[in-house]
Amino acid sequence: QVQLVESGGGLVQAGGSLRLSCAASGSIVSINAMGWYRQAPGKQRELVAVFTSGGITNYADSVTGRFTISRDTAKNTVYLQLNNLKPEDTAVYYCNAEIRTRIYAPRVYWGQGTQVTVSS
């Protein structure tokens, strides 16, 4: 079984920063892609930033220049540095990964989510 465990959310004032972490654990053979999505109240879940299977980073236009995704492949961990936060960044942030395990072909896993709240 695979688990994605997120941490680092919280309450911050506009203009502030946070750093989110997501660690994948379990019978992992390989991680094809890993990144972050978010869902604000009343809105659909959207891509924030991701490492693709080719190791390329993709960002949502709304966070480009403010958020930075990074990873530690040895630790199966991905990070999201959130700078210059805005109230519209308020959402539950979910870690997402496509992982191959010893039993299953690659499938998508989700973390439990971590709340980011930005006050104006």
PDB file of N, CA, C and O in Angstrom, residues 59-87:
ATOM      1  N   TYR A  59       3.604  24.541 -13.959  1.00  0.00           N
ATOM      2  CA  TYR A  59       2.950  25.383 -12.964  1.00  0.00           C
ATOM      3  C   TYR A  59       1.653  25.961 -13.536  1.00  0.00           C
ATOM      4  O   TYR A  59       1.560  26.254 -14.731  1.00  0.00           O
ATOM      5  N   ALA A  60       0.698  26.159 -12.659  1.00  0.00           N
ATOM      6  CA  ALA A  60      -0.478  26.938 -13.036  1.00  0.00           C
ATOM      7  C   ALA A  60      -0.042  28.381 -13.269  1.00  0.00           C
ATOM      8  O   ALA A  60       0.848  28.894 -12.580  1.00  0.00           O
ATOM      9  N   ASP A  61      -0.679  29.035 -14.213  1.00  0.00           N
ATOM     10  CA  ASP A  61      -0.319  30.420 -14.510  1.00  0.00           C
ATOM     11  C   ASP A  61      -0.466  31.313 -13.273  1.00  0.00           C
ATOM     12  O   ASP A  61       0.327  32.239 -13.064  1.00  0.00           O
ATOM     13  N   SER A  62      -1.442  31.013 -12.455  1.00  0.00           N
ATOM     14  CA  SER A  62      -1.736  31.863 -11.301  1.00  0.00           C
ATOM     15  C   SER A  62      -0.656  31.813 -10.225  1.00  0.00           C
ATOM     16  O   SER A  62      -0.619  32.689  -9.355  1.00  0.00           O
ATOM     17  N   VAL A  63       0.208  30.804 -10.261  1.00  0.00           N
ATOM     18  CA  VAL A  63       1.229  30.692  -9.218  1.00  0.00           C
ATOM     19  C   VAL A  63       2.647  30.850  -9.767  1.00  0.00           C
ATOM     20  O   VAL A  63       3.601  30.904  -8.990  1.00  0.00           O
ATOM     21  N   THR A  64       2.778  30.921 -11.072  1.00  0.00           N
ATOM     22  CA  THR A  64       4.103  31.049 -11.679  1.00  0.00           C
ATOM     23  C   THR A  64       4.809  32.296 -11.156  1.00  0.00           C
ATOM     24  O   THR A  64       4.232  33.386 -11.129  1.00  0.00           O
ATOM     25  N   GLY A  65       6.049  32.092 -10.727  1.00  0.00           N
ATOM     26  CA  GLY A  65       6.834  33.192 -10.182  1.00  0.00           C
ATOM     27  C   GLY A  65       6.683  33.369  -8.681  1.00  0.00           C
ATOM     28  O   GLY A  65       7.459  34.099  -8.060  1.00  0.00           O
ATOM     29  N   ARG A  66       5.682  32.706  -8.109  1.00  0.00           N
ATOM     30  CA  ARG A  66       5.469  32.820  -6.662  1.00  0.00           C
ATOM     31  C   ARG A  66       5.687  31.480  -5.948  1.00  0.00           C
ATOM     32  O   ARG A  66       6.161  31.441  -4.812  1.00  0.00           O
ATOM     33  N   PHE A  67       5.317  30.399  -6.595  1.00  0.00           N
ATOM     34  CA  PHE A  67       5.455  29.062  -5.999  1.00  0.00           C
ATOM     35  C   PHE A  67       6.584  28.313  -6.705  1.00  0.00           C
ATOM     36  O   PHE A  67       6.799  28.473  -7.913  1.00  0.00           O
ATOM     37  N   THR A  68       7.278  27.477  -5.927  1.00  0.00           N
ATOM     38  CA  THR A  68       8.352  26.664  -6.487  1.00  0.00           C
ATOM     39  C   THR A  68       8.221  25.231  -6.003  1.00  0.00           C
ATOM     40  O   THR A  68       8.149  24.992  -4.794  1.00  0.00           O
ATOM     41  N   ILE A  69       8.204  24.295  -6.934  1.00  0.00           N
ATOM     42  CA  ILE A  69       8.162  22.881  -6.576  1.00  0.00           C
ATOM     43  C   ILE A  69       9.582  22.321  -6.636  1.00  0.00           C
ATOM     44  O   ILE A  69      10.366  22.687  -7.516  1.00  0.00           O
ATOM     45  N   SER A  70       9.890  21.475  -5.674  1.00  0.00           N
ATOM     46  CA  SER A  70      11.186  20.814  -5.650  1.00  0.00           C
ATOM     47  C   SER A  70      10.991  19.403  -5.112  1.00  0.00           C
ATOM     48  O   SER A  70       9.898  19.064  -4.625  1.00  0.00           O
ATOM     49  N   ARG A  71      12.018  18.590  -5.191  1.00  0.00           N
ATOM     50  CA  ARG A  71      11.858  17.216  -4.735  1.00  0.00           C
ATOM     51  C   ARG A  71      13.166  16.640  -4.236  1.00  0.00           C
ATOM     52  O   ARG A  71      14.251  17.117  -4.596  1.00  0.00           O
ATOM     53  N   ASP A  72      13.035  15.636  -3.407  1.00  0.00           N
ATOM     54  CA  ASP A  72      14.155  14.822  -2.950  1.00  0.00           C
ATOM     55  C   ASP A  72      13.809  13.396  -3.350  1.00  0.00           C
ATOM     56  O   ASP A  72      13.034  12.722  -2.664  1.00  0.00           O
ATOM     57  N   THR A  73      14.362  12.945  -4.462  1.00  0.00           N
ATOM     58  CA  THR A  73      13.976  11.639  -4.989  1.00  0.00           C
ATOM     59  C   THR A  73      14.394  10.514  -4.051  1.00  0.00           C
ATOM     60  O   THR A  73      13.732   9.487  -3.992  1.00  0.00           O
ATOM     61  N   ALA A  74      15.481  10.693  -3.329  1.00  0.00           N
ATOM     62  CA  ALA A  74      15.936   9.655  -2.402  1.00  0.00           C
ATOM     63  C   ALA A  74      14.936   9.444  -1.273  1.00  0.00           C
ATOM     64  O   ALA A  74      14.845   8.353  -0.707  1.00  0.00           O
ATOM     65  N   LYS A  75      14.202  10.495  -0.936  1.00  0.00           N
ATOM     66  CA  LYS A  75      13.232  10.428   0.156  1.00  0.00           C
ATOM     67  C   LYS A  75      11.803  10.295  -0.362  1.00  0.00           C
ATOM     68  O   LYS A  75      10.857  10.313   0.430  1.00  0.00           O
ATOM     69  N   ASN A  76      11.637  10.190  -1.678  1.00  0.00           N
ATOM     70  CA  ASN A  76      10.282  10.140  -2.268  1.00  0.00           C
ATOM     71  C   ASN A  76       9.422  11.291  -1.757  1.00  0.00           C
ATOM     72  O   ASN A  76       8.250  11.108  -1.406  1.00  0.00           O
ATOM     73  N   THR A  77      10.005  12.456  -1.710  1.00  0.00           N
ATOM     74  CA  THR A  77       9.346  13.628  -1.126  1.00  0.00           C
ATOM     75  C   THR A  77       9.340  14.780  -2.124  1.00  0.00           C
ATOM     76  O   THR A  77      10.334  15.008  -2.825  1.00  0.00           O
ATOM     77  N   VAL A  78       8.233  15.476  -2.164  1.00  0.00           N
ATOM     78  CA  VAL A  78       8.121  16.674  -2.983  1.00  0.00           C
ATOM     79  C   VAL A  78       7.735  17.838  -2.082  1.00  0.00           C
ATOM     80  O   VAL A  78       7.025  17.655  -1.082  1.00  0.00           O
ATOM     81  N   TYR A  79       8.229  19.006  -2.422  1.00  0.00           N
ATOM     82  CA  TYR A  79       7.993  20.205  -1.629  1.00  0.00           C
ATOM     83  C   TYR A  79       7.336  21.270  -2.507  1.00  0.00           C
ATOM     84  O   TYR A  79       7.505  21.282  -3.728  1.00  0.00           O
ATOM     85  N   LEU A  80       6.617  22.150  -1.847  1.00  0.00           N
ATOM     86  CA  LEU A  80       6.061  23.307  -2.548  1.00  0.00           C
ATOM     87  C   LEU A  80       6.309  24.533  -1.685  1.00  0.00           C
ATOM     88  O   LEU A  80       5.788  24.635  -0.581  1.00  0.00           O
ATOM     89  N   GLN A  81       7.149  25.425  -2.186  1.00  0.00           N
ATOM     90  CA  GLN A  81       7.414  26.696  -1.525  1.00  0.00           C
ATOM     91  C   GLN A  81       6.423  27.719  -2.051  1.00  0.00           C
ATOM     92  O   GLN A  81       6.379  27.981  -3.262  1.00  0.00           O
ATOM     93  N   LEU A  82       5.640  28.272  -1.146  1.00  0.00           N
ATOM     94  CA  LEU A  82       4.617  29.238  -1.519  1.00  0.00           C
ATOM     95  C   LEU A  82       5.048  30.607  -1.003  1.00  0.00           C
ATOM     96  O   LEU A  82       5.123  30.821   0.208  1.00  0.00           O
ATOM     97  N   ASN A  83       5.365  31.515  -1.901  1.00  0.00           N
ATOM     98  CA  ASN A  83       5.785  32.869  -1.542  1.00  0.00           C
ATOM     99  C   ASN A  83       4.774  33.888  -2.038  1.00  0.00           C
ATOM    100  O   ASN A  83       3.983  33.608  -2.962  1.00  0.00           O
ATOM    101  N   ASN A  84       4.809  35.050  -1.432  1.00  0.00           N
ATOM    102  CA  ASN A  84       3.909  36.138  -1.818  1.00  0.00           C
ATOM    103  C   ASN A  84       2.464  35.638  -1.918  1.00  0.00           C
ATOM    104  O   ASN A  84       1.772  35.869  -2.918  1.00  0.00           O
ATOM    105  N   LEU A  85       2.024  34.984  -0.870  1.00  0.00           N
ATOM    106  CA  LEU A  85       0.694  34.396  -0.871  1.00  0.00           C
ATOM    107  C   LEU A  85      -0.391  35.459  -0.935  1.00  0.00           C
ATOM    108  O   LEU A  85      -0.254  36.555  -0.392  1.00  0.00           O
ATOM    109  N   LYS A  86      -1.465  35.085  -1.626  1.00  0.00           N
ATOM    110  CA  LYS A  86      -2.622  35.960  -1.795  1.00  0.00           C
ATOM    111  C   LYS A  86      -3.859  35.278  -1.209  1.00  0.00           C
ATOM    112  O   LYS A  86      -3.911  34.047  -1.138  1.00  0.00           O
ATOM    113  N   PRO A  87      -4.862  36.054  -0.824  1.00  0.00           N
ATOM    114  CA  PRO A  87      -6.089  35.428  -0.295  1.00  0.00           C
ATOM    115  C   PRO A  87      -6.686  34.394  -1.254  1.00  0.00           C
ATOM    116  O   PRO A  87      -7.249  33.394  -0.797  1.00  0.00           O
TER     117      PRO A  87
END
